[in-house]
Amino acid sequence: EVQLVQSGAEEKKAGESLRISCKGSGYSFISYWITWVRHMPGKGLEWMGQIDPSDSYTNYSPSFQGHVTISAAKSISTAYLQWSSLMASDTAIYYCARHRSRNSLFQHWGQGTLVTVSS
Amino acid sequence: QSVLTQPPSASGTPGQRVTISCSGSSSSIGSNTVNWYQLLPGTAPKLLIYSTDQRPSGVPDRFSGSKSGTSASLAISRLQSADEAEYYCAAWDDRLNGRWVFGGGTKLTVL
């Protein structure tokens, strides 16, 4: 069974750093891209960026470029979303999803990670 | 402001048919297929329609998708209370290095 299991909820202060994870199982991790999506309270879904775990090639939304870093450790089938300095506006649920190629559909999703940032 | 435009809300009574629109551009919907996702409170998004008009296994045939030019639509027939959710369209946008774009979401209320 294909599963994407994300790390647990986080409570941080503005200015702190954070890395959340998304572990894939039940499939060949390097054969599928991982995308990260933000869902802010009361707002819509936003695509943040994607990574090809086979070579760690990344592609970011202009809205998130420079503010987050997407990476992957293929040896442990895990993708990461990282902030070096959180802002209160980063408070949201973050989802990972897998897809076969950069422009193919997101069929399997992680359960989401709630990140709460206080100022 | 989302790149794809959806109405913020829609409603219908049980048994009715409702349609949700999604407007894009030549570089997004005009050039690529559209996917639709259903978001229920407290759950991860669920793929509802892919490649504009295809249903994944397990999705009832009450859900259907279509596209014309730079706009797409999701239709839900024989509306049920369980369909009350947020619905999002998504498409690949060929501009810059390529990126995924979502609609702002439509909250469907079953009256």
PDB file of C-alpha atoms in Angstrom:
ATOM      1  CA  GLU A   1       0.000   0.000   0.000  1.00  0.00           C
ATOM      2  CA  VAL A   2       1.316   3.414  -0.972  1.00  0.00           C
ATOM      3  CA  GLN A   3       1.682   5.685   2.038  1.00  0.00           C
ATOM      4  CA  LEU A   4       3.052   9.143   2.663  1.00  0.00           C
ATOM      5  CA  VAL A   5       3.463   9.698   6.387  1.00  0.00           C
ATOM      6  CA  GLN A   6       4.240  13.197   7.542  1.00  0.00           C
ATOM      7  CA  SER A   7       5.853  14.347  10.771  1.00  0.00           C
ATOM      8  CA  GLY A   8       3.740  15.625  13.629  1.00  0.00           C
ATOM      9  CA  ALA A   9       2.360  19.038  14.468  1.00  0.00           C
ATOM     10  CA  GLU A  10       4.827  21.772  15.377  1.00  0.00           C
ATOM     11  CA  GLU A  11       4.532  24.899  17.497  1.00  0.00           C
ATOM     12  CA  LYS A  12       7.270  27.437  16.922  1.00  0.00           C
ATOM     13  CA  LYS A  13       8.093  31.080  17.483  1.00  0.00           C
ATOM     14  CA  ALA A  14       8.760  33.586  14.740  1.00  0.00           C
ATOM     15  CA  GLY A  15      12.399  33.572  13.703  1.00  0.00           C
ATOM     16  CA  GLU A  16      12.959  29.915  14.576  1.00  0.00           C
ATOM     17  CA  SER A  17      13.931  27.285  12.066  1.00  0.00           C
ATOM     18  CA  LEU A  18      11.933  24.168  11.240  1.00  0.00           C
ATOM     19  CA  ARG A  19      12.092  21.062   9.078  1.00  0.00           C
ATOM     20  CA  ILE A  20       9.085  18.820   8.511  1.00  0.00           C
ATOM     21  CA  SER A  21       9.197  15.473   6.771  1.00  0.00           C
ATOM     22  CA  CYS A  22       7.248  13.207   4.469  1.00  0.00           C
ATOM     23  CA  LYS A  23       8.194   9.516   4.392  1.00  0.00           C
ATOM     24  CA  GLY A  24       7.113   7.403   1.454  1.00  0.00           C
ATOM     25  CA  SER A  25       6.521   3.669   1.603  1.00  0.00           C
ATOM     26  CA  GLY A  26       4.972   0.966  -0.533  1.00  0.00           C
ATOM     27  CA  TYR A  27       6.553   2.205  -3.757  1.00  0.00           C
ATOM     28  CA  SER A  28       9.895   3.127  -5.322  1.00  0.00           C
ATOM     29  CA  PHE A  29      10.575   6.499  -3.722  1.00  0.00           C
ATOM     30  CA  ILE A  30      12.921   7.675  -6.470  1.00  0.00           C
ATOM     31  CA  SER A  31      10.348   6.961  -9.186  1.00  0.00           C
ATOM     32  CA  TYR A  32       7.911   9.667  -8.093  1.00  0.00           C
ATOM     33  CA  TRP A  33       8.206  13.381  -7.527  1.00  0.00           C
ATOM     34  CA  ILE A  34       7.116  14.907  -4.218  1.00  0.00           C
ATOM     35  CA  THR A  35       5.183  18.164  -4.114  1.00  0.00           C
ATOM     36  CA  TRP A  36       4.475  20.370  -1.107  1.00  0.00           C
ATOM     37  CA  VAL A  37       1.174  22.243  -0.755  1.00  0.00           C
ATOM     38  CA  ARG A  38       0.203  24.879   1.813  1.00  0.00           C
ATOM     39  CA  HIS A  39      -3.289  25.313   3.236  1.00  0.00           C
ATOM     40  CA  MET A  40      -3.582  28.419   5.366  1.00  0.00           C
ATOM     41  CA  PRO A  41      -6.572  28.815   7.708  1.00  0.00           C
ATOM     42  CA  GLY A  42      -9.586  29.936   5.711  1.00  0.00           C
ATOM     43  CA  LYS A  43      -7.594  30.087   2.485  1.00  0.00           C
ATOM     44  CA  GLY A  44      -7.109  27.929  -0.577  1.00  0.00           C
ATOM     45  CA  LEU A  45      -4.495  25.363  -1.485  1.00  0.00           C
ATOM     46  CA  GLU A  46      -1.172  26.747  -2.714  1.00  0.00           C
ATOM     47  CA  TRP A  47       1.516  24.826  -4.561  1.00  0.00           C
ATOM     48  CA  MET A  48       4.893  25.519  -2.989  1.00  0.00           C
ATOM     49  CA  GLY A  49       7.290  23.450  -5.022  1.00  0.00           C
ATOM     50  CA  GLN A  50       8.403  19.984  -6.003  1.00  0.00           C
ATOM     51  CA  ILE A  51      11.398  17.693  -5.941  1.00  0.00           C
ATOM     52  CA  ASP A  52      12.558  14.737  -8.001  1.00  0.00           C
ATOM     53  CA  PRO A  53      14.096  12.471  -5.335  1.00  0.00           C
ATOM     54  CA  SER A  54      16.171  10.604  -7.909  1.00  0.00           C
ATOM     55  CA  ASP A  55      18.471  13.593  -8.404  1.00  0.00           C
ATOM     56  CA  SER A  56      17.083  16.191  -5.964  1.00  0.00           C
ATOM     57  CA  TYR A  57      16.100  18.533  -8.786  1.00  0.00           C
ATOM     58  CA  THR A  58      13.737  21.147  -7.363  1.00  0.00           C
ATOM     59  CA  ASN A  59      11.222  23.563  -8.852  1.00  0.00           C
ATOM     60  CA  TYR A  60       9.676  26.262  -6.669  1.00  0.00           C
ATOM     61  CA  SER A  61       6.661  28.478  -6.957  1.00  0.00           C
ATOM     62  CA  PRO A  62       7.825  32.088  -7.295  1.00  0.00           C
ATOM     63  CA  SER A  63       5.710  32.819  -4.207  1.00  0.00           C
ATOM     64  CA  PHE A  64       7.836  30.524  -2.052  1.00  0.00           C
ATOM     65  CA  GLN A  65      11.243  30.662  -3.731  1.00  0.00           C
ATOM     66  CA  GLY A  66      13.856  31.817  -1.231  1.00  0.00           C
ATOM     67  CA  HIS A  67      11.630  31.335   1.805  1.00  0.00           C
ATOM     68  CA  VAL A  68      11.553  27.546   1.979  1.00  0.00           C
ATOM     69  CA  THR A  69      13.875  24.718   0.985  1.00  0.00           C
ATOM     70  CA  ILE A  70      12.698  21.379  -0.349  1.00  0.00           C
ATOM     71  CA  SER A  71      15.056  18.436  -0.118  1.00  0.00           C
ATOM     72  CA  ALA A  72      15.034  14.653  -0.092  1.00  0.00           C
ATOM     73  CA  ALA A  73      17.033  11.775   1.372  1.00  0.00           C
ATOM     74  CA  LYS A  74      16.427   8.908  -1.007  1.00  0.00           C
ATOM     75  CA  SER A  75      18.234   6.424   1.222  1.00  0.00           C
ATOM     76  CA  ILE A  76      15.445   6.763   3.777  1.00  0.00           C
ATOM     77  CA  SER A  77      12.626   7.571   1.307  1.00  0.00           C
ATOM     78  CA  THR A  78      11.951  10.912   2.939  1.00  0.00           C
ATOM     79  CA  ALA A  79      11.294  14.392   1.600  1.00  0.00           C
ATOM     80  CA  TYR A  80      11.642  17.552   3.654  1.00  0.00           C
ATOM     81  CA  LEU A  81      10.273  21.077   3.760  1.00  0.00           C
ATOM     82  CA  GLN A  82      12.460  23.499   5.658  1.00  0.00           C
ATOM     83  CA  TRP A  83      12.367  27.079   6.914  1.00  0.00           C
ATOM     84  CA  SER A  84      15.386  28.943   8.264  1.00  0.00           C
ATOM     85  CA  SER A  85      13.337  31.745   9.798  1.00  0.00           C
ATOM     86  CA  LEU A  86       9.630  31.229  10.362  1.00  0.00           C
ATOM     87  CA  MET A  87       7.048  33.984  10.251  1.00  0.00           C
ATOM     88  CA  ALA A  88       3.610  34.052  11.860  1.00  0.00           C
ATOM     89  CA  SER A  89       2.160  33.956   8.352  1.00  0.00           C
ATOM     90  CA  ASP A  90       3.669  30.484   7.883  1.00  0.00           C
ATOM     91  CA  THR A  91       0.950  29.121  10.172  1.00  0.00           C
ATOM     92  CA  ALA A  92      -0.796  26.520   8.038  1.00  0.00           C
ATOM     93  CA  ILE A  93      -1.281  22.861   7.290  1.00  0.00           C
ATOM     94  CA  TYR A  94       1.369  21.535   4.918  1.00  0.00           C
ATOM     95  CA  TYR A  95       0.697  18.529   2.723  1.00  0.00           C
ATOM     96  CA  CYS A  96       3.068  16.426   0.673  1.00  0.00           C
ATOM     97  CA  ALA A  97       1.851  14.538  -2.378  1.00  0.00           C
ATOM     98  CA  ARG A  98       3.513  12.238  -4.869  1.00  0.00           C
ATOM     99  CA  HIS A  99       3.274  12.355  -8.647  1.00  0.00           C
ATOM    100  CA  ARG A 100       4.851  10.409 -11.488  1.00  0.00           C
ATOM    101  CA  SER A 101       6.323  13.382 -13.313  1.00  0.00           C
ATOM    102  CA  ARG A 102       6.592  17.106 -12.720  1.00  0.00           C
ATOM    103  CA  ASN A 103       3.280  17.853 -14.404  1.00  0.00           C
ATOM    104  CA  SER A 104       1.262  14.759 -13.538  1.00  0.00           C
ATOM    105  CA  LEU A 105      -1.579  14.407 -11.064  1.00  0.00           C
ATOM    106  CA  PHE A 106      -1.261  14.181  -7.257  1.00  0.00           C
ATOM    107  CA  GLN A 107      -2.944  10.889  -6.447  1.00  0.00           C
ATOM    108  CA  HIS A 108      -1.503  10.092  -3.030  1.00  0.00           C
ATOM    109  CA  TRP A 109      -1.243  12.629  -0.266  1.00  0.00           C
ATOM    110  CA  GLY A 110       0.260  12.743   3.201  1.00  0.00           C
ATOM    111  CA  GLN A 111      -2.012  13.351   6.164  1.00  0.00           C
ATOM    112  CA  GLY A 112      -0.775  16.927   6.595  1.00  0.00           C
ATOM    113  CA  THR A 113       1.406  18.654   9.185  1.00  0.00           C
ATOM    114  CA  LEU A 114       0.025  21.570  11.175  1.00  0.00           C
ATOM    115  CA  VAL A 115       2.616  24.265  11.757  1.00  0.00           C
ATOM    116  CA  THR A 116       1.702  27.006  14.204  1.00  0.00           C
ATOM    117  CA  VAL A 117       4.000  30.013  14.468  1.00  0.00           C
ATOM    118  CA  SER A 118       3.498  32.555  17.207  1.00  0.00           C
ATOM    119  CA  SER A 119       4.854  36.030  17.142  1.00  0.00           C
TER     120      SER A 119
ATOM    121  CA  GLN B   1      -5.033  35.870  -5.517  1.00  0.00           C
ATOM    122  CA  SER B   2      -5.165  32.431  -7.128  1.00  0.00           C
ATOM    123  CA  VAL B   3      -4.057  31.896 -10.722  1.00  0.00           C
ATOM    124  CA  LEU B   4      -7.171  29.840 -11.445  1.00  0.00           C
ATOM    125  CA  THR B   5     -10.514  31.468 -10.661  1.00  0.00           C
ATOM    126  CA  GLN B   6     -13.324  29.597  -8.944  1.00  0.00           C
ATOM    127  CA  PRO B   7     -16.531  30.883  -7.358  1.00  0.00           C
ATOM    128  CA  PRO B   8     -16.038  30.974  -3.583  1.00  0.00           C
ATOM    129  CA  SER B   9     -19.287  29.176  -2.910  1.00  0.00           C
ATOM    130  CA  ALA B  10     -21.943  26.975  -4.452  1.00  0.00           C
ATOM    131  CA  SER B  11     -25.021  25.283  -3.081  1.00  0.00           C
ATOM    132  CA  GLY B  12     -27.748  22.835  -3.931  1.00  0.00           C
ATOM    133  CA  THR B  13     -30.355  20.583  -2.415  1.00  0.00           C
ATOM    134  CA  PRO B  14     -30.103  16.786  -2.240  1.00  0.00           C
ATOM    135  CA  GLY B  15     -30.721  15.214  -5.636  1.00  0.00           C
ATOM    136  CA  GLN B  16     -29.862  18.368  -7.574  1.00  0.00           C
ATOM    137  CA  ARG B  17     -27.024  18.889 -10.017  1.00  0.00           C
ATOM    138  CA  VAL B  18     -24.448  21.572  -9.349  1.00  0.00           C
ATOM    139  CA  THR B  19     -21.582  22.844 -11.463  1.00  0.00           C
ATOM    140  CA  ILE B  20     -18.374  24.506 -10.299  1.00  0.00           C
ATOM    141  CA  SER B  21     -16.359  26.530 -12.787  1.00  0.00           C
ATOM    142  CA  CYS B  22     -12.613  27.083 -13.012  1.00  0.00           C
ATOM    143  CA  SER B  23     -11.165  29.774 -15.243  1.00  0.00           C
ATOM    144  CA  GLY B  24      -7.522  29.902 -16.256  1.00  0.00           C
ATOM    145  CA  SER B  25      -5.328  31.061 -19.103  1.00  0.00           C
ATOM    146  CA  SER B  26      -3.787  29.840 -22.328  1.00  0.00           C
ATOM    147  CA  SER B  27      -0.667  28.688 -20.459  1.00  0.00           C
ATOM    148  CA  SER B  28      -2.590  26.682 -17.846  1.00  0.00           C
ATOM    149  CA  ILE B  29      -5.982  25.217 -18.675  1.00  0.00           C
ATOM    150  CA  GLY B  30      -5.634  26.193 -22.324  1.00  0.00           C
ATOM    151  CA  SER B  31      -2.562  23.992 -22.722  1.00  0.00           C
ATOM    152  CA  ASN B  32      -2.925  21.308 -20.084  1.00  0.00           C
ATOM    153  CA  THR B  33      -5.443  19.006 -18.488  1.00  0.00           C
ATOM    154  CA  VAL B  34      -7.270  19.833 -15.264  1.00  0.00           C
ATOM    155  CA  ASN B  35      -7.480  17.921 -12.005  1.00  0.00           C
ATOM    156  CA  TRP B  36     -10.090  18.377  -9.298  1.00  0.00           C
ATOM    157  CA  TYR B  37      -9.598  17.715  -5.602  1.00  0.00           C
ATOM    158  CA  GLN B  38     -12.108  17.389  -2.791  1.00  0.00           C
ATOM    159  CA  LEU B  39     -11.152  18.668   0.635  1.00  0.00           C
ATOM    160  CA  LEU B  40     -13.199  17.527   3.612  1.00  0.00           C
ATOM    161  CA  PRO B  41     -12.558  19.098   7.037  1.00  0.00           C
ATOM    162  CA  GLY B  42      -9.672  17.455   8.830  1.00  0.00           C
ATOM    163  CA  THR B  43      -8.672  15.252   5.913  1.00  0.00           C
ATOM    164  CA  ALA B  44      -6.084  15.378   3.158  1.00  0.00           C
ATOM    165  CA  PRO B  45      -7.171  16.407  -0.344  1.00  0.00           C
ATOM    166  CA  LYS B  46      -8.666  13.602  -2.401  1.00  0.00           C
ATOM    167  CA  LEU B  47      -8.246  13.314  -6.159  1.00  0.00           C
ATOM    168  CA  LEU B  48     -11.709  13.490  -7.699  1.00  0.00           C
ATOM    169  CA  ILE B  49     -11.108  14.048 -11.424  1.00  0.00           C
ATOM    170  CA  TYR B  50      -7.864  13.841 -13.375  1.00  0.00           C
ATOM    171  CA  SER B  51      -6.905  14.570 -16.973  1.00  0.00           C
ATOM    172  CA  THR B  52      -9.943  16.876 -17.168  1.00  0.00           C
ATOM    173  CA  ASP B  53     -12.626  14.175 -17.336  1.00  0.00           C
ATOM    174  CA  GLN B  54     -11.274  10.938 -15.837  1.00  0.00           C
ATOM    175  CA  ARG B  55     -12.425   9.467 -12.536  1.00  0.00           C
ATOM    176  CA  PRO B  56     -10.061   7.482 -10.316  1.00  0.00           C
ATOM    177  CA  SER B  57     -11.240   4.111  -9.172  1.00  0.00           C
ATOM    178  CA  GLY B  58     -13.770   4.483  -6.382  1.00  0.00           C
ATOM    179  CA  VAL B  59     -15.063   7.928  -7.327  1.00  0.00           C
ATOM    180  CA  PRO B  60     -18.794   7.739  -8.139  1.00  0.00           C
ATOM    181  CA  ASP B  61     -19.943   8.555 -11.640  1.00  0.00           C
ATOM    182  CA  ARG B  62     -21.992  11.381 -10.145  1.00  0.00           C
ATOM    183  CA  PHE B  63     -18.807  13.405 -10.480  1.00  0.00           C
ATOM    184  CA  SER B  64     -17.748  14.517 -13.948  1.00  0.00           C
ATOM    185  CA  GLY B  65     -15.325  17.014 -15.442  1.00  0.00           C
ATOM    186  CA  SER B  66     -15.068  18.938 -18.697  1.00  0.00           C
ATOM    187  CA  LYS B  67     -13.052  21.682 -20.328  1.00  0.00           C
ATOM    188  CA  SER B  68     -13.543  24.264 -23.051  1.00  0.00           C
ATOM    189  CA  GLY B  69     -10.764  26.611 -24.040  1.00  0.00           C
ATOM    190  CA  THR B  70      -9.291  28.141 -20.913  1.00  0.00           C
ATOM    191  CA  SER B  71     -12.125  27.106 -18.588  1.00  0.00           C
ATOM    192  CA  ALA B  72     -13.046  23.858 -16.896  1.00  0.00           C
ATOM    193  CA  SER B  73     -16.028  22.611 -14.931  1.00  0.00           C
ATOM    194  CA  LEU B  74     -16.810  20.040 -12.293  1.00  0.00           C
ATOM    195  CA  ALA B  75     -20.356  18.731 -12.234  1.00  0.00           C
ATOM    196  CA  ILE B  76     -21.893  16.858  -9.351  1.00  0.00           C
ATOM    197  CA  SER B  77     -25.224  15.191 -10.034  1.00  0.00           C
ATOM    198  CA  ARG B  78     -27.662  13.583  -7.581  1.00  0.00           C
ATOM    199  CA  LEU B  79     -26.211  15.746  -4.845  1.00  0.00           C
ATOM    200  CA  GLN B  80     -25.754  14.152  -1.406  1.00  0.00           C
ATOM    201  CA  SER B  81     -25.084  15.667   1.992  1.00  0.00           C
ATOM    202  CA  ALA B  82     -21.732  13.851   2.013  1.00  0.00           C
ATOM    203  CA  ASP B  83     -20.668  16.004  -0.951  1.00  0.00           C
ATOM    204  CA  GLU B  84     -20.493  19.075   1.279  1.00  0.00           C
ATOM    205  CA  ALA B  85     -16.811  20.002   1.029  1.00  0.00           C
ATOM    206  CA  GLU B  86     -14.326  22.350  -0.612  1.00  0.00           C
ATOM    207  CA  TYR B  87     -13.445  21.678  -4.237  1.00  0.00           C
ATOM    208  CA  TYR B  88     -10.247  22.801  -5.937  1.00  0.00           C
ATOM    209  CA  CYS B  89      -9.191  22.768  -9.545  1.00  0.00           C
ATOM    210  CA  ALA B  90      -5.529  22.486 -10.480  1.00  0.00           C
ATOM    211  CA  ALA B  91      -3.553  22.654 -13.686  1.00  0.00           C
ATOM    212  CA  TRP B  92       0.051  22.790 -14.817  1.00  0.00           C
ATOM    213  CA  ASP B  93       1.086  26.231 -16.021  1.00  0.00           C
ATOM    214  CA  ASP B  94       3.741  26.288 -18.731  1.00  0.00           C
ATOM    215  CA  ARG B  95       5.071  29.753 -17.889  1.00  0.00           C
ATOM    216  CA  LEU B  96       8.550  30.310 -16.474  1.00  0.00           C
ATOM    217  CA  ASN B  97       9.963  26.921 -15.547  1.00  0.00           C
ATOM    218  CA  GLY B  98       6.499  25.433 -15.230  1.00  0.00           C
ATOM    219  CA  ARG B  99       4.493  25.257 -12.048  1.00  0.00           C
ATOM    220  CA  TRP B 100       1.265  23.906 -10.632  1.00  0.00           C
ATOM    221  CA  VAL B 101      -1.542  26.375 -10.035  1.00  0.00           C
ATOM    222  CA  PHE B 102      -4.669  25.913  -7.960  1.00  0.00           C
ATOM    223  CA  GLY B 103      -8.018  27.618  -7.940  1.00  0.00           C
ATOM    224  CA  GLY B 104      -9.067  29.474  -4.811  1.00  0.00           C
ATOM    225  CA  GLY B 105     -11.485  26.711  -3.902  1.00  0.00           C
ATOM    226  CA  THR B 106     -15.281  26.486  -3.879  1.00  0.00           C
ATOM    227  CA  LYS B 107     -17.177  25.686  -0.706  1.00  0.00           C
ATOM    228  CA  LEU B 108     -20.152  23.504  -1.620  1.00  0.00           C
ATOM    229  CA  THR B 109     -23.089  23.590   0.759  1.00  0.00           C
ATOM    230  CA  VAL B 110     -25.840  21.005   0.558  1.00  0.00           C
ATOM    231  CA  LEU B 111     -28.980  22.717   1.811  1.00  0.00           C
TER     232      LEU B 111
END
